[in-house]
């Protein structure tokens, strides 16, 4: 139950609007071992969160400007392991991780190659499309912040088709255009646990919030106004940090539900529930819930120890030379040490990491 919003700046736009903005809420079981965004030891150019069960990621960025985000497609599992849990191999998180690593690929197909290059977003997405049926349902967006090339590929619903990747920089469908005065800044899109073409309320609303955030930032100074690079970097970090709340609705507050404390519990009202209508209001079906943020106990299917546990914003400066990653993560303590129990959690303060983008040569 993740959601991602992506803004891509139009090439002809001269404003200070960021070249790329990616806003992601990761919704997951609170007991699943996970690390927040960090520089990976086994891939030093990758800055991303990490799922410690499958060693993949849901979103991240690299020093060379490669960006990837993955959301799952909501469906009932068709394969189960001996414990009765969903059993899929290979891991979908590896799709994002492998792109960020930039595994070398020969471009000319010859046998005597002098130089190897990482695959472009289009090439990588085409490769994924060929093996897409081996995975559980997914949506994958991969891109290059330097060239502006971003591509979407999925394997369910209208994205399945012939598996052809969609170039987002060219495709204006399912988008919200960002305008300020008469200047076109770019395009904002969103995707959750259906396909890119599915206008779930949370997706439409989040794209609109991202639109507002970009327009407000672009208004911050005149396009021709000279600014110190340090000032621009500081402003970009503030923009990314503010977007955690403004776009992803993560203000660090939530109220745990008293019912459905354990995944799989039957929903029953007891005398202790006191007809708490707020709990019913919070557990809105996924396809109609307008909120980008899932509080503990508010997830469908009575998954009490499940919800938004990480909010991440990646923003790339207008000149595509600097990236900022702002993030908040939830530290969860389950009742009695049971990862399936509804316990308590504390959100970290927003943290921002900035670095220069160094394109591969």
GROMACS .gro file of C-alpha atoms in nm:
model
  361
    1UNK     CA    1   0.000   0.000   0.000
    2UNK     CA    2   0.261   0.253  -0.105
    3UNK     CA    3   0.202   0.573  -0.297
    4UNK     CA    4   0.441   0.780  -0.509
    5UNK     CA    5   0.411   1.123  -0.669
    6UNK     CA    6   0.653   1.237  -0.939
    7UNK     CA    7   0.713   1.581  -1.087
    8UNK     CA    8   0.921   1.619  -1.402
    9UNK     CA    9   1.019   1.968  -1.508
   10UNK     CA   10   0.967   2.078  -1.867
   11UNK     CA   11   1.297   2.124  -2.048
   12UNK     CA   12   1.212   2.475  -2.164
   13UNK     CA   13   1.115   2.603  -1.819
   14UNK     CA   14   1.352   2.870  -1.686
   15UNK     CA   15   1.213   2.896  -1.334
   16UNK     CA   16   1.381   2.770  -1.018
   17UNK     CA   17   1.134   2.481  -0.999
   18UNK     CA   18   1.316   2.156  -0.917
   19UNK     CA   19   1.408   1.941  -1.217
   20UNK     CA   20   1.267   1.631  -1.047
   21UNK     CA   21   1.062   1.575  -0.733
   22UNK     CA   22   0.973   1.228  -0.607
   23UNK     CA   23   0.752   1.192  -0.298
   24UNK     CA   24   0.694   0.843  -0.158
   25UNK     CA   25   0.510   0.692   0.137
   26UNK     CA   26   0.610   0.335   0.209
   27UNK     CA   27   0.328   0.139   0.371
   28UNK     CA   28   0.442  -0.190   0.520
   29UNK     CA   29   0.412  -0.423   0.818
   30UNK     CA   30   0.578  -0.247   1.109
   31UNK     CA   31   0.761  -0.562   1.214
   32UNK     CA   32   0.940  -0.610   0.880
   33UNK     CA   33   1.313  -0.544   0.923
   34UNK     CA   34   1.402  -0.226   0.735
   35UNK     CA   35   1.673   0.038   0.721
   36UNK     CA   36   1.600   0.404   0.637
   37UNK     CA   37   1.775   0.573   0.347
   38UNK     CA   38   2.154   0.548   0.370
   39UNK     CA   39   2.461   0.498   0.154
   40UNK     CA   40   2.483   0.125   0.081
   41UNK     CA   41   2.805  -0.052   0.172
   42UNK     CA   42   2.774  -0.299  -0.118
   43UNK     CA   43   2.680  -0.023  -0.365
   44UNK     CA   44   2.848   0.299  -0.246
   45UNK     CA   45   2.678   0.520  -0.507
   46UNK     CA   46   2.328   0.420  -0.394
   47UNK     CA   47   2.133   0.620  -0.135
   48UNK     CA   48   1.813   0.434  -0.052
   49UNK     CA   49   1.615   0.258   0.215
   50UNK     CA   50   1.656  -0.117   0.239
   51UNK     CA   51   1.425  -0.408   0.308
   52UNK     CA   52   1.638  -0.644   0.514
   53UNK     CA   53   1.429  -0.950   0.433
   54UNK     CA   54   1.478  -0.944   0.055
   55UNK     CA   55   1.760  -0.680   0.045
   56UNK     CA   56   1.579  -0.470  -0.215
   57UNK     CA   57   1.434  -0.120  -0.193
   58UNK     CA   58   1.114   0.070  -0.264
   59UNK     CA   59   1.278   0.396  -0.370
   60UNK     CA   60   1.617   0.559  -0.394
   61UNK     CA   61   1.862   0.772  -0.587
   62UNK     CA   62   2.226   0.736  -0.687
   63UNK     CA   63   2.521   0.975  -0.704
   64UNK     CA   64   2.497   0.953  -1.082
   65UNK     CA   65   2.136   1.076  -1.082
   66UNK     CA   66   1.956   0.745  -1.127
   67UNK     CA   67   1.617   0.731  -0.954
   68UNK     CA   68   1.383   0.437  -0.895
   69UNK     CA   69   1.052   0.387  -0.715
   70UNK     CA   70   0.845   0.071  -0.683
   71UNK     CA   71   0.489   0.014  -0.562
   72UNK     CA   72   0.309  -0.316  -0.532
   73UNK     CA   73  -0.012  -0.391  -0.719
   74UNK     CA   74  -0.290  -0.490  -0.480
   75UNK     CA   75  -0.403  -0.847  -0.541
   76UNK     CA   76  -0.459  -1.171  -0.357
   77UNK     CA   77  -0.145  -1.386  -0.348
   78UNK     CA   78  -0.166  -1.691  -0.571
   79UNK     CA   79   0.138  -1.870  -0.429
   80UNK     CA   80   0.207  -1.948  -0.064
   81UNK     CA   81   0.495  -2.098   0.127
   82UNK     CA   82   0.476  -2.373   0.388
   83UNK     CA   83   0.374  -2.123   0.654
   84UNK     CA   84   0.077  -2.010   0.447
   85UNK     CA   85   0.225  -1.669   0.367
   86UNK     CA   86   0.266  -1.518   0.022
   87UNK     CA   87   0.572  -1.666  -0.149
   88UNK     CA   88   0.705  -1.481  -0.450
   89UNK     CA   89   1.045  -1.507  -0.606
   90UNK     CA   90   1.227  -1.307  -0.719
   91UNK     CA   91   1.186  -1.000  -0.502
   92UNK     CA   92   1.020  -0.697  -0.660
   93UNK     CA   93   1.247  -0.470  -0.456
   94UNK     CA   94   1.540  -0.599  -0.656
   95UNK     CA   95   1.396  -0.430  -0.965
   96UNK     CA   96   1.452  -0.086  -0.813
   97UNK     CA   97   1.781  -0.180  -0.647
   98UNK     CA   98   1.937  -0.321  -0.963
   99UNK     CA   99   1.857  -0.008  -1.160
  100UNK     CA  100   2.009   0.216  -0.893
  101UNK     CA  101   2.326   0.007  -0.893
  102UNK     CA  102   2.354   0.063  -1.268
  103UNK     CA  103   2.472  -0.287  -1.356
  104UNK     CA  104   2.693  -0.247  -1.665
  105UNK     CA  105   2.554  -0.342  -2.002
  106UNK     CA  106   2.716  -0.360  -2.344
  107UNK     CA  107   2.551  -0.114  -2.578
  108UNK     CA  108   2.666  -0.241  -2.914
  109UNK     CA  109   2.627  -0.614  -2.849
  110UNK     CA  110   2.976  -0.690  -2.978
  111UNK     CA  111   3.204  -0.954  -2.834
  112UNK     CA  112   3.515  -0.737  -2.800
  113UNK     CA  113   3.392  -0.442  -2.594
  114UNK     CA  114   3.619  -0.170  -2.467
  115UNK     CA  115   3.363   0.005  -2.246
  116UNK     CA  116   3.053  -0.097  -2.054
  117UNK     CA  117   2.770   0.137  -1.959
  118UNK     CA  118   2.476   0.109  -1.723
  119UNK     CA  119   2.146   0.063  -1.906
  120UNK     CA  120   1.935   0.369  -1.976
  121UNK     CA  121   1.591   0.386  -1.809
  122UNK     CA  122   1.423   0.280  -2.135
  123UNK     CA  123   1.662  -0.010  -2.190
  124UNK     CA  124   1.630  -0.127  -1.831
  125UNK     CA  125   1.249  -0.105  -1.833
  126UNK     CA  126   1.236  -0.304  -2.157
  127UNK     CA  127   1.450  -0.571  -1.997
  128UNK     CA  128   1.217  -0.582  -1.695
  129UNK     CA  129   0.915  -0.609  -1.926
  130UNK     CA  130   1.053  -0.931  -2.072
  131UNK     CA  131   1.054  -1.103  -1.732
  132UNK     CA  132   0.761  -0.919  -1.571
  133UNK     CA  133   0.544  -1.230  -1.536
  134UNK     CA  134   0.794  -1.380  -1.290
  135UNK     CA  135   0.698  -1.121  -1.028
  136UNK     CA  136   0.396  -1.042  -0.816
  137UNK     CA  137   0.210  -0.730  -0.927
  138UNK     CA  138   0.422  -0.416  -0.940
  139UNK     CA  139   0.461  -0.064  -1.076
  140UNK     CA  140   0.816   0.052  -1.145
  141UNK     CA  141   0.938   0.399  -1.241
  142UNK     CA  142   1.305   0.441  -1.328
  143UNK     CA  143   1.472   0.760  -1.442
  144UNK     CA  144   1.784   0.962  -1.502
  145UNK     CA  145   1.780   1.306  -1.340
  146UNK     CA  146   2.057   1.431  -1.567
  147UNK     CA  147   1.902   1.342  -1.903
  148UNK     CA  148   1.541   1.379  -1.787
  149UNK     CA  149   1.451   1.032  -1.918
  150UNK     CA  150   1.188   0.861  -1.699
  151UNK     CA  151   1.005   0.540  -1.779
  152UNK     CA  152   0.718   0.344  -1.626
  153UNK     CA  153   0.661  -0.031  -1.653
  154UNK     CA  154   0.415  -0.261  -1.476
  155UNK     CA  155   0.273  -0.609  -1.502
  156UNK     CA  156  -0.093  -0.585  -1.405
  157UNK     CA  157  -0.411  -0.421  -1.530
  158UNK     CA  158  -0.380  -0.184  -1.822
  159UNK     CA  159  -0.001  -0.176  -1.767
  160UNK     CA  160   0.033  -0.546  -1.855
  161UNK     CA  161  -0.073  -0.534  -2.222
  162UNK     CA  162   0.231  -0.607  -2.432
  163UNK     CA  163   0.457  -0.487  -2.153
  164UNK     CA  164   0.587  -0.186  -2.345
  165UNK     CA  165   0.741   0.075  -2.111
  166UNK     CA  166   0.586   0.423  -2.108
  167UNK     CA  167   0.821   0.721  -2.143
  168UNK     CA  168   0.686   0.963  -1.883
  169UNK     CA  169   0.873   1.265  -2.013
  170UNK     CA  170   0.674   1.241  -2.339
  171UNK     CA  171   0.343   1.093  -2.224
  172UNK     CA  172   0.105   1.365  -2.111
  173UNK     CA  173  -0.185   1.131  -2.025
  174UNK     CA  174  -0.295   1.074  -1.666
  175UNK     CA  175  -0.115   1.387  -1.555
  176UNK     CA  176  -0.179   1.719  -1.392
  177UNK     CA  177  -0.006   2.008  -1.565
  178UNK     CA  178   0.173   2.252  -1.337
  179UNK     CA  179   0.137   2.612  -1.447
  180UNK     CA  180   0.234   2.948  -1.303
  181UNK     CA  181   0.132   3.253  -1.501
  182UNK     CA  182   0.186   3.149  -1.862
  183UNK     CA  183   0.494   2.935  -1.806
  184UNK     CA  184   0.477   2.558  -1.811
  185UNK     CA  185   0.683   2.414  -1.525
  186UNK     CA  186   0.626   2.047  -1.595
  187UNK     CA  187   0.404   1.751  -1.515
  188UNK     CA  188   0.301   1.585  -1.187
  189UNK     CA  189   0.184   1.224  -1.171
  190UNK     CA  190   0.098   0.971  -0.905
  191UNK     CA  191   0.074   0.595  -0.870
  192UNK     CA  192  -0.031   0.375  -0.582
  193UNK     CA  193  -0.136   0.011  -0.577
  194UNK     CA  194  -0.324   0.008  -0.906
  195UNK     CA  195  -0.165   0.119  -1.234
  196UNK     CA  196  -0.041   0.460  -1.346
  197UNK     CA  197  -0.368   0.514  -1.533
  198UNK     CA  198  -0.587   0.455  -1.224
  199UNK     CA  199  -0.715   0.783  -1.072
  200UNK     CA  200  -0.753   0.677  -0.709
  201UNK     CA  201  -0.851   0.974  -0.487
  202UNK     CA  202  -0.522   0.962  -0.294
  203UNK     CA  203  -0.329   0.971  -0.624
  204UNK     CA  204  -0.523   1.262  -0.772
  205UNK     CA  205  -0.512   1.460  -0.446
  206UNK     CA  206  -0.141   1.397  -0.396
  207UNK     CA  207  -0.053   1.508  -0.748
  208UNK     CA  208  -0.247   1.828  -0.683
  209UNK     CA  209  -0.059   1.887  -0.356
  210UNK     CA  210   0.272   1.833  -0.535
  211UNK     CA  211   0.158   2.079  -0.801
  212UNK     CA  212   0.092   2.342  -0.536
  213UNK     CA  213   0.428   2.280  -0.369
  214UNK     CA  214   0.623   2.317  -0.694
  215UNK     CA  215   0.437   2.634  -0.794
  216UNK     CA  216   0.499   2.789  -0.451
  217UNK     CA  217   0.870   2.705  -0.471
  218UNK     CA  218   0.901   2.842  -0.824
  219UNK     CA  219   0.753   3.171  -0.705
  220UNK     CA  220   1.024   3.203  -0.440
  221UNK     CA  221   1.253   3.414  -0.658
  222UNK     CA  222   1.258   3.569  -1.002
  223UNK     CA  223   1.400   3.341  -1.276
  224UNK     CA  224   1.669   3.595  -1.358
  225UNK     CA  225   1.762   3.666  -0.998
  226UNK     CA  226   2.114   3.558  -0.910
  227UNK     CA  227   2.137   3.354  -0.593
  228UNK     CA  228   2.426   3.196  -0.408
  229UNK     CA  229   2.447   2.822  -0.467
  230UNK     CA  230   2.440   2.760  -0.091
  231UNK     CA  231   2.115   2.957  -0.064
  232UNK     CA  232   1.956   2.753  -0.341
  233UNK     CA  233   2.065   2.427  -0.179
  234UNK     CA  234   1.927   2.541   0.156
  235UNK     CA  235   1.597   2.635  -0.006
  236UNK     CA  236   1.577   2.300  -0.185
  237UNK     CA  237   1.635   2.113   0.141
  238UNK     CA  238   1.361   2.318   0.307
  239UNK     CA  239   1.129   2.246   0.013
  240UNK     CA  240   1.192   1.870   0.038
  241UNK     CA  241   1.141   1.872   0.415
  242UNK     CA  242   0.818   2.071   0.387
  243UNK     CA  243   0.690   1.831   0.120
  244UNK     CA  244   0.697   1.546   0.373
  245UNK     CA  245   0.401   1.713   0.539
  246UNK     CA  246   0.247   1.911   0.254
  247UNK     CA  247   0.248   1.633  -0.008
  248UNK     CA  248   0.274   1.309   0.189
  249UNK     CA  249   0.062   1.429   0.485
  250UNK     CA  250   0.319   1.308   0.734
  251UNK     CA  251   0.299   1.537   1.033
  252UNK     CA  252   0.423   1.274   1.275
  253UNK     CA  253   0.089   1.227   1.447
  254UNK     CA  254  -0.152   0.936   1.451
  255UNK     CA  255  -0.400   0.767   1.680
  256UNK     CA  256  -0.382   0.387   1.707
  257UNK     CA  257  -0.705   0.196   1.657
  258UNK     CA  258  -0.823  -0.023   1.944
  259UNK     CA  259  -0.961  -0.286   1.708
  260UNK     CA  260  -0.780  -0.511   1.466
  261UNK     CA  261  -0.468  -0.502   1.679
  262UNK     CA  262  -0.334  -0.816   1.514
  263UNK     CA  263  -0.326  -0.897   1.148
  264UNK     CA  264  -0.608  -1.139   1.069
  265UNK     CA  265  -0.823  -1.062   1.373
  266UNK     CA  266  -1.194  -1.071   1.300
  267UNK     CA  267  -1.357  -0.732   1.327
  268UNK     CA  268  -1.586  -0.749   1.629
  269UNK     CA  269  -1.729  -0.478   1.836
  270UNK     CA  270  -1.706  -0.534   2.209
  271UNK     CA  271  -1.830  -0.336   2.503
  272UNK     CA  272  -1.487  -0.175   2.516
  273UNK     CA  273  -1.524  -0.030   2.168
  274UNK     CA  274  -1.787   0.222   2.276
  275UNK     CA  275  -1.918   0.247   1.920
  276UNK     CA  276  -1.604   0.429   1.817
  277UNK     CA  277  -1.717   0.555   1.476
  278UNK     CA  278  -1.379   0.717   1.417
  279UNK     CA  279  -1.222   0.374   1.377
  280UNK     CA  280  -1.473   0.288   1.106
  281UNK     CA  281  -1.405   0.618   0.934
  282UNK     CA  282  -1.029   0.558   0.941
  283UNK     CA  283  -1.046   0.212   0.782
  284UNK     CA  284  -1.158   0.331   0.439
  285UNK     CA  285  -1.118   0.096   0.140
  286UNK     CA  286  -0.786   0.148  -0.034
  287UNK     CA  287  -0.932   0.249  -0.369
  288UNK     CA  288  -1.145   0.528  -0.220
  289UNK     CA  289  -0.927   0.658   0.064
  290UNK     CA  290  -0.813   1.015  -0.015
  291UNK     CA  291  -0.528   1.010   0.237
  292UNK     CA  292  -0.170   0.944   0.129
  293UNK     CA  293  -0.081   0.856   0.489
  294UNK     CA  294  -0.197   0.529   0.650
  295UNK     CA  295  -0.209   0.544   1.030
  296UNK     CA  296  -0.163   0.228   1.241
  297UNK     CA  297  -0.491   0.037   1.257
  298UNK     CA  298  -0.638   0.226   0.961
  299UNK     CA  299  -0.535  -0.020   0.690
  300UNK     CA  300  -0.798  -0.236   0.521
  301UNK     CA  301  -0.825  -0.607   0.600
  302UNK     CA  302  -0.772  -0.533   0.970
  303UNK     CA  303  -0.395  -0.514   0.944
  304UNK     CA  304  -0.335  -0.346   1.278
  305UNK     CA  305   0.046  -0.345   1.280
  306UNK     CA  306   0.065  -0.201   0.930
  307UNK     CA  307   0.069   0.146   0.780
  308UNK     CA  308   0.297   0.425   0.662
  309UNK     CA  309   0.638   0.368   0.818
  310UNK     CA  310   0.858   0.585   0.597
  311UNK     CA  311   0.807   0.910   0.405
  312UNK     CA  312   1.072   1.018   0.155
  313UNK     CA  313   1.112   1.318  -0.076
  314UNK     CA  314   1.382   1.336  -0.343
  315UNK     CA  315   1.430   1.680  -0.499
  316UNK     CA  316   1.680   1.766  -0.773
  317UNK     CA  317   1.797   2.124  -0.822
  318UNK     CA  318   1.689   2.306  -1.137
  319UNK     CA  319   2.035   2.272  -1.293
  320UNK     CA  320   2.032   1.894  -1.219
  321UNK     CA  321   2.362   1.914  -1.029
  322UNK     CA  322   2.245   1.861  -0.670
  323UNK     CA  323   1.999   1.620  -0.510
  324UNK     CA  324   1.834   1.641  -0.168
  325UNK     CA  325   1.667   1.350   0.011
  326UNK     CA  326   1.439   1.436   0.305
  327UNK     CA  327   1.291   1.157   0.514
  328UNK     CA  328   1.097   1.063   0.826
  329UNK     CA  329   1.085   0.706   0.956
  330UNK     CA  330   0.878   0.526   1.217
  331UNK     CA  331   1.052   0.336   1.496
  332UNK     CA  332   0.803   0.070   1.604
  333UNK     CA  333   0.780  -0.121   1.932
  334UNK     CA  334   0.533  -0.411   1.916
  335UNK     CA  335   0.342  -0.524   2.221
  336UNK     CA  336   0.516  -0.818   2.384
  337UNK     CA  337   0.768  -0.830   2.102
  338UNK     CA  338   0.508  -0.974   1.865
  339UNK     CA  339   0.563  -0.811   1.521
  340UNK     CA  340   0.195  -0.871   1.438
  341UNK     CA  341   0.071  -0.680   1.740
  342UNK     CA  342  -0.043  -0.319   1.750
  343UNK     CA  343   0.219  -0.150   1.965
  344UNK     CA  344   0.350   0.204   1.964
  345UNK     CA  345   0.571   0.406   1.738
  346UNK     CA  346   0.779   0.722   1.737
  347UNK     CA  347   0.849   0.923   1.422
  348UNK     CA  348   1.197   1.058   1.367
  349UNK     CA  349   1.252   1.426   1.308
  350UNK     CA  350   1.284   1.511   0.938
  351UNK     CA  351   1.640   1.455   0.815
  352UNK     CA  352   1.778   1.593   0.488
  353UNK     CA  353   2.083   1.466   0.298
  354UNK     CA  354   2.231   1.666   0.008
  355UNK     CA  355   2.488   1.555  -0.246
  356UNK     CA  356   2.625   1.654  -0.585
  357UNK     CA  357   2.518   1.452  -0.887
  358UNK     CA  358   2.817   1.321  -1.083
  359UNK     CA  359   2.701   1.170  -1.416
  360UNK     CA  360   2.886   0.864  -1.541
  361UNK     CA  361   3.124   0.932  -1.829
   0.00000   0.00000   0.00000
